mmCIF file of C-alpha atoms in Angstrom:
data_model
loop_
_atom_site.group_PDB
_atom_site.id
_atom_site.type_symbol
_atom_site.label_atom_id
_atom_site.label_comp_id
_atom_site.label_asym_id
_atom_site.label_seq_id
_atom_site.Cartn_x
_atom_site.Cartn_y
_atom_site.Cartn_z
ATOM 1 C CA UNK A 1 -22.911 1.635 20.055
ATOM 2 C CA UNK A 2 -23.344 4.856 18.113
ATOM 3 C CA UNK A 3 -20.881 7.642 18.761
ATOM 4 C CA UNK A 4 -22.693 10.965 18.640
ATOM 5 C CA UNK A 5 -21.148 14.276 17.696
ATOM 6 C CA UNK A 6 -21.520 16.185 20.977
ATOM 7 C CA UNK A 7 -19.245 18.114 23.325
ATOM 8 C CA UNK A 8 -17.624 14.967 24.670
ATOM 9 C CA UNK A 9 -14.128 14.351 23.277
ATOM 10 C CA UNK A 10 -14.097 11.171 21.210
ATOM 11 C CA UNK A 11 -11.104 8.895 21.586
ATOM 12 C CA UNK A 12 -10.281 6.559 18.722
ATOM 13 C CA UNK A 13 -7.335 4.179 18.560
ATOM 14 C CA UNK A 14 -5.950 3.196 15.155
ATOM 15 C CA UNK A 15 -3.567 0.279 14.847
ATOM 16 C CA UNK A 16 -1.374 -1.112 12.096
ATOM 17 C CA UNK A 17 1.939 -0.499 10.454
ATOM 18 C CA UNK A 18 5.142 -2.166 9.428
ATOM 19 C CA UNK A 19 4.781 -1.682 5.683
ATOM 20 C CA UNK A 20 3.386 1.334 3.891
ATOM 21 C CA UNK A 21 0.544 -0.809 2.560
ATOM 22 C CA UNK A 22 -0.794 -1.373 6.046
ATOM 23 C CA UNK A 23 -0.109 2.115 7.343
ATOM 24 C CA UNK A 24 -0.849 4.706 4.655
ATOM 25 C CA UNK A 25 -4.597 3.957 4.259
ATOM 26 C CA UNK A 26 -4.975 4.790 7.956
ATOM 27 C CA UNK A 27 -3.932 8.351 7.112
ATOM 28 C CA UNK A 28 -7.016 8.725 4.891
ATOM 29 C CA UNK A 29 -9.227 7.457 7.744
ATOM 30 C CA UNK A 30 -7.576 9.847 10.218
ATOM 31 C CA UNK A 31 -8.162 12.754 7.824
ATOM 32 C CA UNK A 32 -11.839 11.832 7.536
ATOM 33 C CA UNK A 33 -12.222 11.557 11.326
ATOM 34 C CA UNK A 34 -10.639 14.992 11.787
ATOM 35 C CA UNK A 35 -12.791 16.460 9.024
ATOM 36 C CA UNK A 36 -15.943 15.139 10.642
ATOM 37 C CA UNK A 37 -15.234 15.814 14.309
ATOM 38 C CA UNK A 38 -12.583 18.547 14.319
ATOM 39 C CA UNK A 39 -11.435 19.398 17.832
ATOM 40 C CA UNK A 40 -13.955 17.006 19.363
ATOM 41 C CA UNK A 41 -11.796 13.979 18.584
ATOM 42 C CA UNK A 42 -8.455 12.670 19.830
ATOM 43 C CA UNK A 43 -6.760 9.924 17.879
ATOM 44 C CA UNK A 44 -4.036 7.602 19.121
ATOM 45 C CA UNK A 45 -1.916 5.409 16.858
ATOM 46 C CA UNK A 46 -0.546 2.140 18.262
ATOM 47 C CA UNK A 47 2.274 0.661 16.196
ATOM 48 C CA UNK A 48 5.909 -0.399 16.234
ATOM 49 C CA UNK A 49 9.051 1.688 16.162
ATOM 50 C CA UNK A 50 10.411 -0.348 13.233
ATOM 51 C CA UNK A 51 7.810 0.559 10.609
ATOM 52 C CA UNK A 52 6.681 3.698 8.827
ATOM 53 C CA UNK A 53 3.780 4.325 11.229
ATOM 54 C CA UNK A 54 5.592 6.551 13.732
ATOM 55 C CA UNK A 55 6.600 8.983 10.978
ATOM 56 C CA UNK A 56 3.053 9.027 9.579
ATOM 57 C CA UNK A 57 1.581 9.614 13.036
ATOM 58 C CA UNK A 58 3.905 12.575 13.591
ATOM 59 C CA UNK A 59 2.984 14.000 10.178
ATOM 60 C CA UNK A 60 -0.709 13.670 11.058
ATOM 61 C CA UNK A 61 -0.164 15.201 14.514
ATOM 62 C CA UNK A 62 -1.543 12.060 16.126
ATOM 63 C CA UNK A 63 -0.228 10.748 19.444
ATOM 64 C CA UNK A 64 1.855 7.615 18.855
ATOM 65 C CA UNK A 65 2.266 4.718 21.293
ATOM 66 C CA UNK A 66 4.862 2.053 20.538
ATOM 67 C CA UNK A 67 4.206 -1.642 21.077
ATOM 68 C CA UNK A 68 6.112 -4.824 20.297
ATOM 69 C CA UNK A 69 4.688 -7.163 17.688
ATOM 70 C CA UNK A 70 5.736 -10.378 16.017
ATOM 71 C CA UNK A 71 5.140 -11.777 12.552
ATOM 72 C CA UNK A 72 3.965 -15.228 11.452
ATOM 73 C CA UNK A 73 5.975 -16.631 8.538
ATOM 74 C CA UNK A 74 4.489 -19.150 6.090
ATOM 75 C CA UNK A 75 7.543 -21.391 6.459
ATOM 76 C CA UNK A 76 9.131 -23.131 9.431
ATOM 77 C CA UNK A 77 11.271 -20.776 11.458
ATOM 78 C CA UNK A 78 12.426 -20.649 15.047
ATOM 79 C CA UNK A 79 11.632 -16.948 14.812
ATOM 80 C CA UNK A 80 7.937 -17.870 14.687
ATOM 81 C CA UNK A 81 8.183 -19.251 18.205
ATOM 82 C CA UNK A 82 9.980 -16.160 19.455
ATOM 83 C CA UNK A 83 7.461 -13.887 17.788
ATOM 84 C CA UNK A 84 4.579 -15.561 19.635
ATOM 85 C CA UNK A 85 6.081 -14.114 22.804
ATOM 86 C CA UNK A 86 6.383 -10.725 21.099
ATOM 87 C CA UNK A 87 2.674 -10.809 20.311
ATOM 88 C CA UNK A 88 1.911 -11.646 23.959
ATOM 89 C CA UNK A 89 4.024 -8.697 25.098
ATOM 90 C CA UNK A 90 2.239 -6.526 22.531
ATOM 91 C CA UNK A 91 -1.131 -7.587 23.974
ATOM 92 C CA UNK A 92 -0.032 -6.587 27.477
ATOM 93 C CA UNK A 93 1.285 -3.240 26.220
ATOM 94 C CA UNK A 94 -1.955 -2.645 24.315
ATOM 95 C CA UNK A 95 -4.023 -3.458 27.402
ATOM 96 C CA UNK A 96 -2.058 -0.851 29.335
ATOM 97 C CA UNK A 97 -2.557 1.839 26.694
ATOM 98 C CA UNK A 98 -6.241 1.058 26.137
ATOM 99 C CA UNK A 99 -6.967 1.165 29.879
ATOM 100 C CA UNK A 100 -5.207 4.513 30.015
ATOM 101 C CA UNK A 101 -6.764 6.007 26.854
ATOM 102 C CA UNK A 102 -10.282 4.566 27.268
ATOM 103 C CA UNK A 103 -11.179 4.799 23.546
ATOM 104 C CA UNK A 104 -14.732 4.493 22.242
ATOM 105 C CA UNK A 105 -13.544 2.395 19.293
ATOM 106 C CA UNK A 106 -10.498 0.722 17.744
ATOM 107 C CA UNK A 107 -9.711 0.619 14.022
ATOM 108 C CA UNK A 108 -7.162 -1.896 12.755
ATOM 109 C CA UNK A 109 -5.857 -1.950 9.194
ATOM 110 C CA UNK A 110 -4.630 -5.505 9.570
ATOM 111 C CA UNK A 111 -1.203 -7.065 9.796
ATOM 112 C CA UNK A 112 0.476 -8.449 12.884
ATOM 113 C CA UNK A 113 1.020 -4.955 14.259
ATOM 114 C CA UNK A 114 -2.739 -4.571 14.631
ATOM 115 C CA UNK A 115 -3.438 -8.048 16.062
ATOM 116 C CA UNK A 116 -2.242 -7.443 19.669
ATOM 117 C CA UNK A 117 -4.332 -4.258 19.822
ATOM 118 C CA UNK A 118 -7.425 -6.075 18.549
ATOM 119 C CA UNK A 119 -7.030 -8.890 21.090
ATOM 120 C CA UNK A 120 -6.521 -6.396 23.916
ATOM 121 C CA UNK A 121 -9.572 -4.473 22.729
ATOM 122 C CA UNK A 122 -11.640 -7.652 22.732
ATOM 123 C CA UNK A 123 -10.572 -8.439 26.302
ATOM 124 C CA UNK A 124 -11.771 -4.966 27.318
ATOM 125 C CA UNK A 125 -14.969 -5.324 25.240
ATOM 126 C CA UNK A 126 -14.179 -2.367 23.012
ATOM 127 C CA UNK A 127 -15.810 -1.772 19.661
ATOM 128 C CA UNK A 128 -13.417 -3.046 16.969
ATOM 129 C CA UNK A 129 -13.500 -2.314 13.238
ATOM 130 C CA UNK A 130 -10.986 -3.976 10.922
ATOM 131 C CA UNK A 131 -10.242 -3.402 7.252
ATOM 132 C CA UNK A 132 -8.957 -5.924 4.703
ATOM 133 C CA UNK A 133 -7.463 -4.501 1.500
ATOM 134 C CA UNK A 134 -6.579 -7.761 -0.239
ATOM 135 C CA UNK A 135 -8.933 -10.160 -2.000
ATOM 136 C CA UNK A 136 -7.590 -13.057 0.086
ATOM 137 C CA UNK A 137 -7.480 -11.915 3.735
ATOM 138 C CA UNK A 138 -4.201 -12.064 5.599
ATOM 139 C CA UNK A 139 -3.819 -14.368 8.589
ATOM 140 C CA UNK A 140 -3.813 -11.487 11.088
ATOM 141 C CA UNK A 141 -7.159 -10.226 9.821
ATOM 142 C CA UNK A 142 -8.653 -13.713 9.720
ATOM 143 C CA UNK A 143 -7.772 -13.965 13.410
ATOM 144 C CA UNK A 144 -8.873 -10.400 14.164
ATOM 145 C CA UNK A 145 -12.242 -10.990 12.481
ATOM 146 C CA UNK A 146 -13.273 -13.255 15.361
ATOM 147 C CA UNK A 147 -13.195 -10.214 17.676
ATOM 148 C CA UNK A 148 -14.404 -7.525 15.272
ATOM 149 C CA UNK A 149 -17.689 -5.661 15.598
ATOM 150 C CA UNK A 150 -17.505 -4.645 11.931
ATOM 151 C CA UNK A 151 -15.361 -5.859 9.020
ATOM 152 C CA UNK A 152 -14.636 -3.591 6.063
ATOM 153 C CA UNK A 153 -13.301 -5.110 2.834
ATOM 154 C CA UNK A 154 -11.967 -3.621 -0.378
ATOM 155 C CA UNK A 155 -13.335 -6.271 -2.730
ATOM 156 C CA UNK A 156 -16.751 -7.885 -2.939
ATOM 157 C CA UNK A 157 -14.985 -11.206 -3.545
ATOM 158 C CA UNK A 158 -13.607 -11.041 0.011
ATOM 159 C CA UNK A 159 -17.016 -11.291 1.675
ATOM 160 C CA UNK A 160 -17.052 -15.103 1.491
ATOM 161 C CA UNK A 161 -14.010 -15.345 3.781
ATOM 162 C CA UNK A 162 -15.821 -13.723 6.709
ATOM 163 C CA UNK A 163 -18.971 -15.036 8.349
ATOM 164 C CA UNK A 164 -20.810 -11.808 9.076
ATOM 165 C CA UNK A 165 -20.634 -8.054 9.736
ATOM 166 C CA UNK A 166 -18.995 -7.374 6.361
ATOM 167 C CA UNK A 167 -19.238 -4.094 4.434
ATOM 168 C CA UNK A 168 -17.561 -3.430 1.076
ATOM 169 C CA UNK A 169 -15.862 -0.042 1.411
ATOM 170 C CA UNK A 170 -12.969 -0.102 -1.035
ATOM 171 C CA UNK A 171 -9.529 0.947 0.177
ATOM 172 C CA UNK A 172 -9.058 4.551 1.352
ATOM 173 C CA UNK A 173 -6.504 6.611 -0.566
ATOM 174 C CA UNK A 174 -4.780 9.696 0.819
ATOM 175 C CA UNK A 175 -5.978 12.936 -0.765
ATOM 176 C CA UNK A 176 -2.433 14.069 -1.522
ATOM 177 C CA UNK A 177 -1.957 11.092 -3.877
ATOM 178 C CA UNK A 178 -4.643 12.615 -6.098
ATOM 179 C CA UNK A 179 -2.950 16.018 -6.261
ATOM 180 C CA UNK A 180 -0.110 15.338 -8.711
ATOM 181 C CA UNK A 181 0.589 17.567 -11.689
ATOM 182 C CA UNK A 182 2.361 16.199 -14.751
ATOM 183 C CA UNK A 183 3.758 19.528 -15.928
ATOM 184 C CA UNK A 184 5.361 20.364 -12.577
ATOM 185 C CA UNK A 185 6.608 16.782 -12.317
ATOM 186 C CA UNK A 186 8.397 17.030 -15.641
ATOM 187 C CA UNK A 187 10.154 20.142 -14.409
ATOM 188 C CA UNK A 188 11.015 18.619 -11.007
ATOM 189 C CA UNK A 189 12.460 15.383 -12.423
ATOM 190 C CA UNK A 190 13.788 16.938 -15.665
ATOM 191 C CA UNK A 191 11.510 14.736 -17.747
ATOM 192 C CA UNK A 192 10.735 15.119 -21.440
ATOM 193 C CA UNK A 193 6.998 15.861 -21.594
ATOM 194 C CA UNK A 194 6.683 14.104 -24.981
ATOM 195 C CA UNK A 195 8.564 10.911 -24.065
ATOM 196 C CA UNK A 196 6.608 7.983 -22.540
ATOM 197 C CA UNK A 197 7.282 7.630 -18.814
ATOM 198 C CA UNK A 198 7.437 4.331 -16.916
ATOM 199 C CA UNK A 199 6.987 4.298 -13.144
ATOM 200 C CA UNK A 200 8.437 1.181 -11.513
ATOM 201 C CA UNK A 201 7.178 0.450 -7.989
ATOM 202 C CA UNK A 202 8.453 -2.417 -5.870
ATOM 203 C CA UNK A 203 7.023 -1.196 -2.565
ATOM 204 C CA UNK A 204 8.728 0.808 0.177
ATOM 205 C CA UNK A 205 11.002 -2.141 1.035
ATOM 206 C CA UNK A 206 11.712 -2.908 -2.604
ATOM 207 C CA UNK A 207 11.347 -5.889 -4.928
ATOM 208 C CA UNK A 208 14.643 -7.408 -6.019
ATOM 209 C CA UNK A 209 13.099 -9.283 -8.945
ATOM 210 C CA UNK A 210 11.667 -6.084 -10.450
ATOM 211 C CA UNK A 211 14.894 -4.188 -9.838
ATOM 212 C CA UNK A 212 16.982 -6.863 -11.569
ATOM 213 C CA UNK A 213 14.500 -7.092 -14.444
ATOM 214 C CA UNK A 214 14.569 -3.345 -15.089
ATOM 215 C CA UNK A 215 18.357 -3.169 -14.879
ATOM 216 C CA UNK A 216 18.737 -6.103 -17.282
ATOM 217 C CA UNK A 217 16.403 -4.371 -19.767
ATOM 218 C CA UNK A 218 17.629 -0.831 -19.212
ATOM 219 C CA UNK A 219 19.891 -0.380 -22.229
ATOM 220 C CA UNK A 220 16.954 -1.081 -24.546
ATOM 221 C CA UNK A 221 14.254 0.628 -22.479
ATOM 222 C CA UNK A 222 16.066 3.973 -22.301
ATOM 223 C CA UNK A 223 16.127 4.186 -26.103
ATOM 224 C CA UNK A 224 12.352 4.647 -26.038
ATOM 225 C CA UNK A 225 11.232 5.632 -22.534
ATOM 226 C CA UNK A 226 12.173 7.569 -19.432
ATOM 227 C CA UNK A 227 11.939 5.739 -16.122
ATOM 228 C CA UNK A 228 11.183 6.704 -12.533
ATOM 229 C CA UNK A 229 12.378 3.698 -10.547
ATOM 230 C CA UNK A 230 11.434 3.273 -6.871
ATOM 231 C CA UNK A 231 13.751 0.430 -5.935
ATOM 232 C CA UNK A 232 13.112 0.314 -2.165
ATOM 233 C CA UNK A 233 15.271 1.148 0.809
ATOM 234 C CA UNK A 234 16.781 -2.365 0.927
ATOM 235 C CA UNK A 235 18.020 -2.344 -2.659
ATOM 236 C CA UNK A 236 19.084 1.208 -3.423
ATOM 237 C CA UNK A 237 22.852 0.888 -3.123
ATOM 238 C CA UNK A 238 23.003 -2.343 -5.105
ATOM 239 C CA UNK A 239 20.761 -0.923 -7.856
ATOM 240 C CA UNK A 240 22.724 2.311 -8.055
ATOM 241 C CA UNK A 241 26.049 0.461 -8.317
ATOM 242 C CA UNK A 242 24.737 -1.759 -11.128
ATOM 243 C CA UNK A 243 23.463 1.278 -13.049
ATOM 244 C CA UNK A 244 26.876 2.942 -12.665
ATOM 245 C CA UNK A 245 28.607 -0.234 -13.847
ATOM 246 C CA UNK A 246 26.435 -0.322 -16.971
ATOM 247 C CA UNK A 247 27.355 3.275 -17.708
ATOM 248 C CA UNK A 248 31.054 2.562 -17.263
ATOM 249 C CA UNK A 249 31.052 -0.363 -19.692
ATOM 250 C CA UNK A 250 28.921 1.633 -22.166
ATOM 251 C CA UNK A 251 26.039 -0.837 -21.881
ATOM 252 C CA UNK A 252 23.943 2.303 -21.436
ATOM 253 C CA UNK A 253 24.785 5.229 -23.661
ATOM 254 C CA UNK A 254 25.704 8.364 -21.642
ATOM 255 C CA UNK A 255 23.248 10.406 -23.717
ATOM 256 C CA UNK A 256 20.393 8.365 -22.192
ATOM 257 C CA UNK A 257 21.479 8.318 -18.561
ATOM 258 C CA UNK A 258 19.353 11.372 -17.742
ATOM 259 C CA UNK A 259 16.266 9.361 -18.693
ATOM 260 C CA UNK A 260 16.708 7.148 -15.630
ATOM 261 C CA UNK A 261 15.626 8.473 -12.216
ATOM 262 C CA UNK A 262 16.391 6.189 -9.272
ATOM 263 C CA UNK A 263 14.935 6.624 -5.784
ATOM 264 C CA UNK A 264 14.536 4.447 -2.731
ATOM 265 C CA UNK A 265 10.950 5.641 -2.340
ATOM 266 C CA UNK A 266 8.958 8.824 -2.747
ATOM 267 C CA UNK A 267 6.612 10.289 -0.175
ATOM 268 C CA UNK A 268 5.635 13.886 -0.849
ATOM 269 C CA UNK A 269 6.626 13.512 -4.512
ATOM 270 C CA UNK A 270 4.797 10.204 -5.101
ATOM 271 C CA UNK A 271 1.662 11.936 -6.402
ATOM 272 C CA UNK A 272 3.763 13.762 -8.978
ATOM 273 C CA UNK A 273 5.475 10.545 -10.062
ATOM 274 C CA UNK A 274 2.078 8.928 -10.568
ATOM 275 C CA UNK A 275 0.853 11.905 -12.596
ATOM 276 C CA UNK A 276 3.821 11.659 -14.959
ATOM 277 C CA UNK A 277 3.464 7.923 -15.565
ATOM 278 C CA UNK A 278 2.070 6.632 -18.849
ATOM 279 C CA UNK A 279 2.390 3.090 -17.527
ATOM 280 C CA UNK A 280 3.153 1.640 -14.106
ATOM 281 C CA UNK A 281 5.097 -1.564 -13.491
ATOM 282 C CA UNK A 282 4.366 -2.804 -9.995
ATOM 283 C CA UNK A 283 3.833 -5.611 -7.578
ATOM 284 C CA UNK A 284 0.163 -6.285 -6.788
ATOM 285 C CA UNK A 285 0.035 -5.088 -3.200
ATOM 286 C CA UNK A 286 -3.340 -3.766 -2.090
ATOM 287 C CA UNK A 287 -2.277 -0.195 -1.363
ATOM 288 C CA UNK A 288 -0.527 0.493 -4.663
ATOM 289 C CA UNK A 289 -3.507 -1.058 -6.464
ATOM 290 C CA UNK A 290 -5.855 1.325 -4.656
ATOM 291 C CA UNK A 291 -3.715 4.281 -5.742
ATOM 292 C CA UNK A 292 -3.509 3.041 -9.344
ATOM 293 C CA UNK A 293 -7.313 2.667 -9.379
ATOM 294 C CA UNK A 294 -7.865 6.119 -7.890
ATOM 295 C CA UNK A 295 -5.730 7.672 -10.625
ATOM 296 C CA UNK A 296 -7.135 5.544 -13.487
ATOM 297 C CA UNK A 297 -3.642 4.447 -14.482
ATOM 298 C CA UNK A 298 -2.711 1.517 -16.697
ATOM 299 C CA UNK A 299 -0.330 -0.963 -15.094
ATOM 300 C CA UNK A 300 1.615 -4.163 -15.586
ATOM 301 C CA UNK A 301 1.261 -6.163 -12.382
ATOM 302 C CA UNK A 302 3.962 -8.646 -11.410
ATOM 303 C CA UNK A 303 2.605 -10.335 -8.263
ATOM 304 C CA UNK A 304 4.726 -12.107 -5.710
ATOM 305 C CA UNK A 305 3.842 -15.760 -6.165
ATOM 306 C CA UNK A 306 4.874 -17.430 -2.955
ATOM 307 C CA UNK A 307 2.476 -20.187 -1.883
ATOM 308 C CA UNK A 308 -0.763 -18.678 -0.662
ATOM 309 C CA UNK A 309 0.362 -15.125 -1.342
ATOM 310 C CA UNK A 310 -2.409 -12.552 -1.510
ATOM 311 C CA UNK A 311 -0.917 -10.668 -4.460
ATOM 312 C CA UNK A 312 -1.804 -13.416 -6.932
ATOM 313 C CA UNK A 313 -5.474 -13.197 -5.899
ATOM 314 C CA UNK A 314 -5.408 -9.405 -6.271
ATOM 315 C CA UNK A 315 -3.796 -9.576 -9.702
ATOM 316 C CA UNK A 316 -6.210 -12.170 -11.032
ATOM 317 C CA UNK A 317 -9.259 -10.102 -10.045
ATOM 318 C CA UNK A 318 -7.757 -7.151 -11.920
ATOM 319 C CA UNK A 319 -6.956 -9.352 -14.932
ATOM 320 C CA UNK A 320 -10.488 -10.777 -14.920
ATOM 321 C CA UNK A 321 -11.917 -7.252 -15.061
ATOM 322 C CA UNK A 322 -9.425 -6.117 -17.737
ATOM 323 C CA UNK A 323 -8.100 -3.517 -15.308
ATOM 324 C CA UNK A 324 -4.392 -4.340 -15.687
ATOM 325 C CA UNK A 325 -1.888 -6.443 -17.569
ATOM 326 C CA UNK A 326 -0.614 -9.321 -15.416
ATOM 327 C CA UNK A 327 2.700 -11.097 -15.903
ATOM 328 C CA UNK A 328 4.256 -13.661 -13.588
ATOM 329 C CA UNK A 329 7.924 -13.893 -12.684
ATOM 330 C CA UNK A 330 8.453 -17.270 -14.331
ATOM 331 C CA UNK A 331 7.408 -15.899 -17.736
ATOM 332 C CA UNK A 332 8.933 -12.433 -17.429
ATOM 333 C CA UNK A 333 12.384 -12.156 -18.960
ATOM 334 C CA UNK A 334 13.947 -8.901 -20.218
ATOM 335 C CA UNK A 335 12.974 -9.564 -23.862
ATOM 336 C CA UNK A 336 9.395 -10.361 -22.835
ATOM 337 C CA UNK A 337 9.193 -7.071 -20.921
ATOM 338 C CA UNK A 338 10.618 -5.077 -23.837
ATOM 339 C CA UNK A 339 8.188 -6.626 -26.319
ATOM 340 C CA UNK A 340 5.203 -6.225 -23.970
ATOM 341 C CA UNK A 341 5.958 -2.557 -23.343
ATOM 342 C CA UNK A 342 6.324 -1.855 -27.055
ATOM 343 C CA UNK A 343 2.969 -3.481 -27.764
ATOM 344 C CA UNK A 344 1.122 -1.743 -24.916
ATOM 345 C CA UNK A 345 2.519 1.736 -25.423
ATOM 346 C CA UNK A 346 1.886 1.666 -29.169
ATOM 347 C CA UNK A 347 -1.879 1.524 -28.526
ATOM 348 C CA UNK A 348 -2.859 4.640 -26.549
ATOM 349 C CA UNK A 349 -6.564 3.865 -26.853
ATOM 350 C CA UNK A 350 -6.114 0.469 -25.212
ATOM 351 C CA UNK A 351 -3.897 2.032 -22.550
ATOM 352 C CA UNK A 352 -6.604 4.518 -21.631
ATOM 353 C CA UNK A 353 -9.252 1.791 -21.585
ATOM 354 C CA UNK A 354 -7.224 -0.277 -19.119
ATOM 355 C CA UNK A 355 -6.852 2.792 -16.892
ATOM 356 C CA UNK A 356 -10.582 3.428 -17.029
ATOM 357 C CA UNK A 357 -11.281 -0.195 -16.093
ATOM 358 C CA UNK A 358 -8.937 0.144 -13.109
ATOM 359 C CA UNK A 359 -11.103 2.977 -11.816
ATOM 360 C CA UNK A 360 -13.873 0.500 -10.930
ATOM 361 C CA UNK A 361 -11.811 -0.589 -7.925
ATOM 362 C CA UNK A 362 -11.731 2.909 -6.436
ATOM 363 C CA UNK A 363 -14.397 4.251 -4.110
ATOM 364 C CA UNK A 364 -13.883 7.969 -3.373
ATOM 365 C CA UNK A 365 -16.073 7.552 -0.277
ATOM 366 C CA UNK A 366 -14.049 4.669 1.157
ATOM 367 C CA UNK A 367 -12.671 6.556 4.169
ATOM 368 C CA UNK A 368 -16.115 8.010 4.913
ATOM 369 C CA UNK A 369 -17.702 4.540 4.820
ATOM 370 C CA UNK A 370 -15.090 3.214 7.236
ATOM 371 C CA UNK A 371 -15.622 6.136 9.610
ATOM 372 C CA UNK A 372 -19.362 5.430 9.469
ATOM 373 C CA UNK A 373 -18.618 1.896 10.699
ATOM 374 C CA UNK A 374 -16.336 3.186 13.457
ATOM 375 C CA UNK A 375 -18.890 5.626 14.877
ATOM 376 C CA UNK A 376 -22.031 3.579 14.198
#
């Protein structure tokens, strides 16, 4: 089925959400669809009320429809059994919306928010395109692939996990992420333009290990660097209280406290934070990796290493291509971090080379390639 650009209004359903990693790349695809079809397209976003997707849909002026969705955990949990019923309810809700909307195609970014929509779309024989951002596909996308008309992947190494219909597209990155300005950022965050800046990213929900590591190292780090720390919505209060405690006991000198900038997360200002960063310390989630690649930034990746976790596969591909420094939790103590940072930041040429190598994982035409698959 090829969707032609004529007077008929196109209807496209996008599905995914929960975390920012699953939801924000959809924004880039929506922008490309609007750019290509203008007023001849109507886009509907199916997602949950619990994730970030409703807010993003409102920002994009896209009609949002809420569904219920479960989540499969990699360990035994009674909640897994309950969530099977949530997925079934989500399928029924998706069937209702799809029958009402009558879309020409469905695009799912993966995750268990997208799975009920994909299954409902398959029942109704709709065209389905899915996208996998990680090297090792998530369970929801491995299931969704059975129903997909086309499968887009970020990494060439992912092709072996799918039988057919695979296209390497990269991961789409929102245009506004590319629009940061270091000079204006320094003014906004009261940063010293000459002092090296670390950007610590644990994801929108946060990463307790990274937060604890930075706090344990903070008294030494602030002697040499300024830090923008995105600790996540789940960890903000705890992180703020520990920073205050360190100030009170003089573990951190008051003269350096203005070098530390703590936030739950940044949305509109994230591009500016990226632009200011000399080095990024981050988990190895697919979305943040795509943004790091797009901006040619050097990074230390600290992947989550639960059994079978996709972040380890992502990090190792980047390490193999000399596109990032990779350290694992079991080896990463405060002194190790301090020594590693001193070594990395003392060699600006190497830092720039790592950033340039990261760029190989960015395709500026990613969103356009995905839209081509949707309308093909």
